[in-house]
PDB file of C-alpha atoms in Angstrom:
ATOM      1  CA  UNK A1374      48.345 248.709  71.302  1.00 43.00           C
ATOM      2  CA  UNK A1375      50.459 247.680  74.429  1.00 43.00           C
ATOM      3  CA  UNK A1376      52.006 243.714  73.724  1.00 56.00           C
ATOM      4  CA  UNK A1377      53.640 243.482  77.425  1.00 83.00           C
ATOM      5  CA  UNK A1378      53.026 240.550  79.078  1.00 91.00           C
ATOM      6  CA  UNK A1379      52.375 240.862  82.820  1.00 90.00           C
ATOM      7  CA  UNK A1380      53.291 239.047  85.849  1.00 92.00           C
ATOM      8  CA  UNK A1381      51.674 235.860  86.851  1.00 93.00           C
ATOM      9  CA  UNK A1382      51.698 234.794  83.051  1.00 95.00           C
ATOM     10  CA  UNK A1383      55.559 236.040  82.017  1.00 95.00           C
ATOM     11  CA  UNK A1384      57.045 233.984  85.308  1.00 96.00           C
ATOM     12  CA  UNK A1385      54.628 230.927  83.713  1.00 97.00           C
ATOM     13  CA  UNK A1386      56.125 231.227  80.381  1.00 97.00           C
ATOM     14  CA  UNK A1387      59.651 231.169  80.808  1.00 97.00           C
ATOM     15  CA  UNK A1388      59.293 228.263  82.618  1.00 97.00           C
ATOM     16  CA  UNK A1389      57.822 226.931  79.650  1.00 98.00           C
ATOM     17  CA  UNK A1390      60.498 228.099  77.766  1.00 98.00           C
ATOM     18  CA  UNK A1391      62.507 226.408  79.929  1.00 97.00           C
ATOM     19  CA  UNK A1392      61.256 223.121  79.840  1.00 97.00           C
ATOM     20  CA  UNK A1393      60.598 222.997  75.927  1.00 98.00           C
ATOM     21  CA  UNK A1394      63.132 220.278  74.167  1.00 96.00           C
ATOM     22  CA  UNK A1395      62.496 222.557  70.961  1.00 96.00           C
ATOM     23  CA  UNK A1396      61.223 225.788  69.559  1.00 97.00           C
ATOM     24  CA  UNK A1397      57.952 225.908  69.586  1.00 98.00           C
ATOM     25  CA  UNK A1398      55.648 228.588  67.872  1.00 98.00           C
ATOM     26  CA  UNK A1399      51.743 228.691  69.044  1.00 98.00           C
ATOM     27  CA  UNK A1400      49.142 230.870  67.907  1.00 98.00           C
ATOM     28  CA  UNK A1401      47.210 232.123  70.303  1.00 97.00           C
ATOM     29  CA  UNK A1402      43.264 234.072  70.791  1.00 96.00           C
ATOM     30  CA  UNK A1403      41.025 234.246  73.533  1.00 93.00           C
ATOM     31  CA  UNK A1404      41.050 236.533  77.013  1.00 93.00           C
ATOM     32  CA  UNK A1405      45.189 235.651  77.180  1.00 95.00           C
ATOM     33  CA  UNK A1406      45.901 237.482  73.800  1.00 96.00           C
ATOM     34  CA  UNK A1407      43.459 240.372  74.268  1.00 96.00           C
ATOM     35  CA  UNK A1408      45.024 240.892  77.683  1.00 94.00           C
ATOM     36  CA  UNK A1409      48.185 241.021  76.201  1.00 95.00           C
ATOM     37  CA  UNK A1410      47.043 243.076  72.892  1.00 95.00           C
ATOM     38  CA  UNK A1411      44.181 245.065  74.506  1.00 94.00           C
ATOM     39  CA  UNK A1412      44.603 245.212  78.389  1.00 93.00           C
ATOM     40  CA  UNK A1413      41.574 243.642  78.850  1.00 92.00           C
ATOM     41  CA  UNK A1414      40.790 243.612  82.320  1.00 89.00           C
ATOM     42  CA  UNK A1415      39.093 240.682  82.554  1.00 85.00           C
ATOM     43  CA  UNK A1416      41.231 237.515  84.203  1.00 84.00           C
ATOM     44  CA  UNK A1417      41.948 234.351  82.524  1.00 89.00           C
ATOM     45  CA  UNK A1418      43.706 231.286  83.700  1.00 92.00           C
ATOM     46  CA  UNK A1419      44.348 229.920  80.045  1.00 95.00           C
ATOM     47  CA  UNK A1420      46.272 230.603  77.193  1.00 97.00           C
ATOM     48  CA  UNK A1421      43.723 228.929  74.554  1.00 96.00           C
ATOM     49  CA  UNK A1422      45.647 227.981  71.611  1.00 97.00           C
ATOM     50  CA  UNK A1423      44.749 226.919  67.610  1.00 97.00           C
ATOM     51  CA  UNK A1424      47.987 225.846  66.473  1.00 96.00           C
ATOM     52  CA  UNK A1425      51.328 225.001  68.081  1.00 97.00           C
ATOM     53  CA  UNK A1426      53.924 224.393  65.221  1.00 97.00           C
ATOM     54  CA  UNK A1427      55.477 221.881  64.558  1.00 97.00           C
ATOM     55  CA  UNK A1428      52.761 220.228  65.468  1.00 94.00           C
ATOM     56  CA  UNK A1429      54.632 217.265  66.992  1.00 94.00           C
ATOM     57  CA  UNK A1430      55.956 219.878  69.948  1.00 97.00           C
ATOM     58  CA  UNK A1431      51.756 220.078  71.089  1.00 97.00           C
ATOM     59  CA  UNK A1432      52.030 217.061  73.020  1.00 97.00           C
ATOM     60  CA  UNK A1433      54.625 218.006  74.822  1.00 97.00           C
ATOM     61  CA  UNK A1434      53.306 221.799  75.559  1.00 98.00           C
ATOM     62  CA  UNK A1435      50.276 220.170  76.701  1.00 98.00           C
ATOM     63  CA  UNK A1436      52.540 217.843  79.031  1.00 98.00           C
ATOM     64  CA  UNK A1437      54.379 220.606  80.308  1.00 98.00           C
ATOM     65  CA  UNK A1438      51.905 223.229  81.015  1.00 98.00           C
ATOM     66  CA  UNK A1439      48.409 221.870  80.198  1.00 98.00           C
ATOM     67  CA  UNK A1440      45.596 221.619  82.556  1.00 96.00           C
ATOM     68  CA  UNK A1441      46.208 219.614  85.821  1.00 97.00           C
ATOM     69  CA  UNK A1442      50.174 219.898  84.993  1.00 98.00           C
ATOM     70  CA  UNK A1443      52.721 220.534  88.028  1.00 97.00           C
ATOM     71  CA  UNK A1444      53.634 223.812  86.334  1.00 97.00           C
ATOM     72  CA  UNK A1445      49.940 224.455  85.831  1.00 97.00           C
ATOM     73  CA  UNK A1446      49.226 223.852  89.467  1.00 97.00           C
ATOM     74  CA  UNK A1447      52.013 225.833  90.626  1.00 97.00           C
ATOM     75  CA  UNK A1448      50.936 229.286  88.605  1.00 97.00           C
ATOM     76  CA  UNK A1449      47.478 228.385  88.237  1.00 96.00           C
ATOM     77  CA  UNK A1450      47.666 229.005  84.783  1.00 97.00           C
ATOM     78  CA  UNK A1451      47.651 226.790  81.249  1.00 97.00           C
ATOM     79  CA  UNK A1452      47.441 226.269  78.337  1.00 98.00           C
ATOM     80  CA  UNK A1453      44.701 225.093  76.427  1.00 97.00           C
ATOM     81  CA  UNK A1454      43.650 223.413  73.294  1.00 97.00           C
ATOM     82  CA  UNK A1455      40.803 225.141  71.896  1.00 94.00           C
ATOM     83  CA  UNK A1456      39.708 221.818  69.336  1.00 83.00           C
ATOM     84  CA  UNK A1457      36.612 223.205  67.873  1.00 82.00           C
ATOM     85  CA  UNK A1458      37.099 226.816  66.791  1.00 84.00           C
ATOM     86  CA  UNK A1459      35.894 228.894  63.965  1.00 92.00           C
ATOM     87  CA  UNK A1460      38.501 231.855  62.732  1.00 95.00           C
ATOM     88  CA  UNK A1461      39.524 233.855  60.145  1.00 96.00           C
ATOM     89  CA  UNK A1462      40.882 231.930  57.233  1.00 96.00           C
ATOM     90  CA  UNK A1463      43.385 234.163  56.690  1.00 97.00           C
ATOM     91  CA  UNK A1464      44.380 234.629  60.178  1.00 98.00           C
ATOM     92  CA  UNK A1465      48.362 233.941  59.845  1.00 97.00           C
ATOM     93  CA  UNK A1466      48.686 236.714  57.587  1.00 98.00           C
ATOM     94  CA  UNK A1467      47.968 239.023  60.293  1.00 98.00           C
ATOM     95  CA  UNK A1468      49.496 237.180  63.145  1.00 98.00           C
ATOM     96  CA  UNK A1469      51.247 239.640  65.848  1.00 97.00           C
ATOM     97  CA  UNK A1470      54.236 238.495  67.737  1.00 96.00           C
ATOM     98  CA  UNK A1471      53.724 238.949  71.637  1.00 96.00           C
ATOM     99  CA  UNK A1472      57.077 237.055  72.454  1.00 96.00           C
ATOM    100  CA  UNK A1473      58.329 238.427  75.801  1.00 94.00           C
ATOM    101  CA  UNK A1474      62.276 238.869  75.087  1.00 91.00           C
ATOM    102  CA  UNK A1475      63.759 236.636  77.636  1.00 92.00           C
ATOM    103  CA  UNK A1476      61.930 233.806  75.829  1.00 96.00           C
ATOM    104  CA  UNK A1477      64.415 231.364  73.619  1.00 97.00           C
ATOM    105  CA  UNK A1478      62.320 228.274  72.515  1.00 98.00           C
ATOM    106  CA  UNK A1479      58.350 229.751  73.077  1.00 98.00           C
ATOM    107  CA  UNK A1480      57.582 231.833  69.982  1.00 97.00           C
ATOM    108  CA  UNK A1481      53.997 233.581  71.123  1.00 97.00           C
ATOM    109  CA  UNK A1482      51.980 234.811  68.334  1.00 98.00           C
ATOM    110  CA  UNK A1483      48.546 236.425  68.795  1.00 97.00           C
ATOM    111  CA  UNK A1484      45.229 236.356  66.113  1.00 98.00           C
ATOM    112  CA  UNK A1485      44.589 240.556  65.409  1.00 98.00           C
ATOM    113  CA  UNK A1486      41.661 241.512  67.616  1.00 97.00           C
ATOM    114  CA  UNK A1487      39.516 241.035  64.689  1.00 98.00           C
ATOM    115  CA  UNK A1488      40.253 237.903  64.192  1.00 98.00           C
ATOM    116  CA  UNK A1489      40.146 236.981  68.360  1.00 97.00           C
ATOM    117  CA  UNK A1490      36.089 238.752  68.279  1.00 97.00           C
ATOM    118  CA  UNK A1491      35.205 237.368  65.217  1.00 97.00           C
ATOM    119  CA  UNK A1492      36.433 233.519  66.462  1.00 95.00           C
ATOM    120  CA  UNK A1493      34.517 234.925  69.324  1.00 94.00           C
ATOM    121  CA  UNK A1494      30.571 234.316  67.633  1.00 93.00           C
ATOM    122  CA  UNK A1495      29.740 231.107  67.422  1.00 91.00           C
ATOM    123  CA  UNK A1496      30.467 231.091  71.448  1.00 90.00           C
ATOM    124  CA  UNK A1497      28.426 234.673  72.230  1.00 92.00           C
ATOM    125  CA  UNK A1498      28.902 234.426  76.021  1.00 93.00           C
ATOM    126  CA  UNK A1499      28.820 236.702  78.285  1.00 94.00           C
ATOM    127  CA  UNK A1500      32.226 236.713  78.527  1.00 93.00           C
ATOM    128  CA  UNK A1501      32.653 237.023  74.719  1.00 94.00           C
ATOM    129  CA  UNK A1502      30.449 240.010  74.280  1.00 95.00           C
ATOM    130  CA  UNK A1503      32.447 241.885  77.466  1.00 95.00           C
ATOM    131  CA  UNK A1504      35.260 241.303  75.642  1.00 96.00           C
ATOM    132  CA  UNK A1505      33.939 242.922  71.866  1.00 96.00           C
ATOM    133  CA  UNK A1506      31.954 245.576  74.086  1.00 96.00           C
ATOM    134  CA  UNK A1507      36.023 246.405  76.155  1.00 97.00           C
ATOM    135  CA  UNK A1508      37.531 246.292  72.083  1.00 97.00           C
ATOM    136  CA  UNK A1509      34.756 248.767  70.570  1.00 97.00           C
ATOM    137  CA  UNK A1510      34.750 250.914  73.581  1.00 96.00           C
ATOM    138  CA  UNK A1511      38.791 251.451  73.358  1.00 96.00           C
ATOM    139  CA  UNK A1512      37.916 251.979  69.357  1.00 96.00           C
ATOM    140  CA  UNK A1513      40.404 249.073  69.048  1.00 97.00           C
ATOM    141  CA  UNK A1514      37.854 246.927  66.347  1.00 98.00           C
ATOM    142  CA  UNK A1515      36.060 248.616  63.694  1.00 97.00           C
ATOM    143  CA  UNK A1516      32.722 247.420  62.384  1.00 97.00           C
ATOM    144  CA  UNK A1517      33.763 247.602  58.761  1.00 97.00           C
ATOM    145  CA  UNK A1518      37.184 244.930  59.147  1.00 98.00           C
ATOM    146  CA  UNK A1519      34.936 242.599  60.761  1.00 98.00           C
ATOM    147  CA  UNK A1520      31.947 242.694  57.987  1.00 97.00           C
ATOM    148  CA  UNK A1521      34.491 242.026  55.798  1.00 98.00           C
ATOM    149  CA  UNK A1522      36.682 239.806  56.926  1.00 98.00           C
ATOM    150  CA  UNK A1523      33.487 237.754  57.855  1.00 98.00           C
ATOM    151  CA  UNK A1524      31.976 238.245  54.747  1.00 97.00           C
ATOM    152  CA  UNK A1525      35.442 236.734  53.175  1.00 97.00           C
ATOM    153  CA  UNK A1526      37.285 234.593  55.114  1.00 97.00           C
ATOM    154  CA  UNK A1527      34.862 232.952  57.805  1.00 96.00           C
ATOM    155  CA  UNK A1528      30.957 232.512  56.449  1.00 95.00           C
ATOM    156  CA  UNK A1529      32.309 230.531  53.457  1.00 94.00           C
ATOM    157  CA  UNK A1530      33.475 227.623  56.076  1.00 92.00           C
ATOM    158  CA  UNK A1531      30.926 228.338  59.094  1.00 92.00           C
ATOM    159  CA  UNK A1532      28.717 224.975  59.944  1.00 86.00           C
ATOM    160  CA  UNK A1533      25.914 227.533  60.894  1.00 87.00           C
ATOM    161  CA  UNK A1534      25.922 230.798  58.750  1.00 92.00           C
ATOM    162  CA  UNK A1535      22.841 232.078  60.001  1.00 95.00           C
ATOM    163  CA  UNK A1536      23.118 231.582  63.224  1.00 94.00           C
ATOM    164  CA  UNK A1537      26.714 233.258  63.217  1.00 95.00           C
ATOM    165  CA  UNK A1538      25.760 235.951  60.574  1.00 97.00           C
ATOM    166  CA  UNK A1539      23.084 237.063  62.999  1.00 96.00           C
ATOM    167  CA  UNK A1540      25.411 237.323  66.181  1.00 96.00           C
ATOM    168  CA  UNK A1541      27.864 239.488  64.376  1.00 97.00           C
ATOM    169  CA  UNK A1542      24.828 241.952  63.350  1.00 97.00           C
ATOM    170  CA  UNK A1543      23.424 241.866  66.314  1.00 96.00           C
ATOM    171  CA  UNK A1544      27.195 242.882  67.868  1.00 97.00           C
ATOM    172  CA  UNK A1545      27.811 245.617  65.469  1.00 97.00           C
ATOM    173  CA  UNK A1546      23.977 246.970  66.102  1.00 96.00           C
ATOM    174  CA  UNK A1547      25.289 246.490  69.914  1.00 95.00           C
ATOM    175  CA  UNK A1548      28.486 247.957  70.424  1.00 96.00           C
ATOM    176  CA  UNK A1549      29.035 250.300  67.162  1.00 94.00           C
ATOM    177  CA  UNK A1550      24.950 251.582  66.222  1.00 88.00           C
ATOM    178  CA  UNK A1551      25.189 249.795  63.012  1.00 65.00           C
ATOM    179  CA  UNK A1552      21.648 248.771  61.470  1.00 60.00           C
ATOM    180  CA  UNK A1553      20.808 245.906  59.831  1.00 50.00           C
ATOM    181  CA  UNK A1554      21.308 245.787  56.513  1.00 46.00           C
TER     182      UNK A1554
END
């Protein structure tokens, strides 16, 4: 998988970089890190993040480059917060590193794809199943990893199973033939 990141976003991030007081390390998912990880053609204008560690240093991402920032109005880009989220509990096991080289203080770290479509159902947008229908078409998710790791280490902690359960068959019966089982 190609981990390049592309013009506007790299001149975006080393100003970042640039303004940080500290290193900073964020974990990243959403249409940002499957551009980044999958080409996804799709635009975005965030980079939604779960964690940012230490956690102290959010604040001051947030200040630098969150929504309705200078630097955020300038690029048209930011980053974002993503408060209510349901992922992998495992996730930072499988965390990929996506930091562009001329970076000193930003550490970027993206969730696997499996993780990004499987933090991806409680949402089911539009958007969201474009995005799992772009990953299974490029054979870059496979039907079995995401059973499992949903089976594992996301339907023990999901506020509603069922409802979530149900996407992810109705995804795999979507995008991969899979029947329900």
């Amino acid at each position: 998988m190609p981990s390049r990141i592309r013009e506007p976003w790299l001149s975006f991030l080393r100003e970042v970089d640039r303004s940080l007081g500290e290193p900073v390390e964020v974990h990243c998912l959403g249409g940002f890190a499957l551009s980044v990880l999958a080409d996804l053609p799709r635009p975005t204008g965030d980079v939604d993040f779960i964690e940012v560690r230490p956690g102290s240093a959010c604040r001051e991402l947030l200040e630098i480059a969150g929504h309705g920032t200078a630097l955020a109005a300038k690029h048209s880009l930011h980053f974002q917060r993503v408060s209510i989220a349901e992922y992998p509990a495992e996730y930072e096991t499988r965390l990929l590193d996506i930091t562009p080289g001329s970076l000193r203080k930003l550490k970027m770290m993206a969730l696997e794809v499996h993780d990004v479509v499987l933090a991806k159902l409680s949402r089911n947008s539009p958007r969201d199943r474009f995005d799992v229908e772009f990953l299974a078409g490029k054979g870059l998710i496979r039907p079995d990893v995401l059973e499992q790791r949903f089976d594992t280490e996301l339907r023990p902690y999901l506020l509603n199973e069922t409802r979530e359960s149900l996407t992810l068959q109705l995804w795999l019966a979507e995008f991969f033939g899979a029947e329900d089982q």
